[in-house]
Amino acid sequence: MSEIQIDKIGLRVGLEIHQQLATGTKLFCKCLPIESEEYSIGFARKLRIARSELGEFDPSAVFESGKEKTIVYYGNPECSCLVEQDEEPPHELNPSAKETVLIIASALKSNVFNEIYVMRKLVIDGSNTSGFQRTMLVALGGNLEVDGKNVGIQSICLEEDAAKLLRDSADTREYSLDRLGIPLVEIALEPVSGKPEDVKKIALTIGRLLRATKRVQRGLGTIRQDVNVSIDGGGIVEVKGVQKLDQLEKVIAYEAKRQHGLKIISEKLNKIETERIARERDVKDVTDAFKSCKSKTIQKALGEGSVIKVIKAKGFAGMFGFEPYPGIRLGKQLGELVRFYGLGGVFHSDELPNYGIEDQEIQQVRKILDMQQTDGFVILAGNEKRLEVVIEAIMKRIEDAKLGVPAETRVATATGETVYLRPRPGASRMYPETDILPVIVSTNELEKAAMKVPKSWEETLLSLQKQYELNPQLALQVFDSEYLDLFETICKDKRISPNFVASILCGTITNLERRRMDAKLLKSPEIVEVFNLLAEGKIAKESLEIIFEGVMSGKSKSIFDVIKEHTLGTLDEKELNKQLDELIESNTKIIEEQGTRSISPLMGLAMKTLRGKVDGQKLNQLLENKIKSKIDNKSKGN
Ligand SMILES: [Zn+2]
């Protein structure tokens, strides 16, 4: 194993950025784009086999339909109507979404078409009730400057977001309709060569340009990246579902390592004697040989009526477990592939004997398939009909290993790796939407949009900094966060220091999220209310973290519940003075011994009972005055 030299493998990365627009209503109906977990509507559809109207089967479509699933949709009337249910044709295009995409195209110097056609893009995973996603190619070309370098824009599309996947099991898949139909702008960039961190910088710059328009949604899930990654001589791998920039950087680095690892494997394979797998000769049913196998997985499969099949790969001994880079093995790729077909995994020759499969079974397998020591094999267990499809896929994947990197679609994991999702879809996925007339873009509209292009994000940032006297770091944090609108609402009358508001929104709340608390439980109007209470002196600065923690941990339903449960309301002056006087009286000894320095231990004692109920600074001042006057009285008394 060696260290990968990422700048020497011909890494190329194409980014596709999907950003939800803040248009108030959806793209083709008046439903509100709000996420909701309360569903009053529910209906089911069978995933039907789809043939595109151009008459060609889409490979990914045929593939998915082989899985025969029931799709269940949930929604509520506030954020879904008959359009989302595909019971009514789409209404007119949302004019605000149109204007926003024109502004974005203008900002990216892209060439907008005079007429925009609504197209249907076939989707067969059930994420759209109609079986297709509506998309419009709005503009082509353009560029963006990142760190003094020009990054080319390929295309800009306006499209509908898909339904949100709730659950997926072997025969049912459940979606919620609230996200379906939210306007998305899709910006496809020209592929760039460079390091993962350079690509992250590009994505960050695009994200900031979009946020500077103040016409896009903010927060996790509102901006998503699909990434096309390839290296010299390999197929293009599409990675879906990247939501965070750090994850983007990791995903590209992982793909570079995986793809180059596969290339090393292919080079090694090409030096040894292998043979194309022949179905008749190299695939055999070995169920009988495993009847008394000690593997729990095998016994469970046999109990469910599964059969066990083995695929022989001539010359492959040592190749399934070979690891050019840590964690990159052909065996792992095969495991990911069969999981797509609903199998738990595979056993391959380089990892056996193990997992309860013993030498005696291995010897029998080798005998049945007439294997040499230099040959490798893969064991599969499952339903006979299903195995038929899986065996074809595995045979192809083993053949492809000699070629290097197969083109496929993968999905990003939260930790920044990727796993196999499905074969790459074919090209015949678009056909015209017959329910909507072409959308005309007038010169007047284009001119208007050009005037609305925001200043650069750097300038927007500077004006934010100036307007609220924020320090540069906090200004950037607010600008990049999902809280910019909220920040501006709270700071409108400047009753509270904007720096303090920014540090709570981007510091305290983020820290609580890092402690695995859920910021989604915190509703914007409640956050505004907390700052109102603070401005009115009804709660203390110190209680904000307690309040947010109470709600975000799920322990309390609302901010008012937390305030009540923790008695966080500020004490009135009289009560506060009374409590502090009592504290002084019961600690006269400390004051006599330590003089004014006794403020420190007494403050500690006071905070025990008063934390969150009194402003810390105010408490400190009051206590200091009381200690001083106590000392003065004492000396006068002497
Ligand atoms: Zn609707």
XYZ file of C-alpha atoms and ligand atoms in Angstrom, residues 26 29-31 79-84, ligand 1:
11
model
C -43.872 26.053 -5.283
C -48.711 25.510 -7.762
C -49.459 27.786 -4.834
C -48.509 25.346 -2.078
C -47.829 22.101 1.455
C -49.311 19.788 -1.152
C -52.334 19.833 -3.477
C -53.653 17.861 -6.467
C -50.637 18.947 -8.539
C -48.219 17.126 -6.235
Zn -49.451 22.051 -4.755
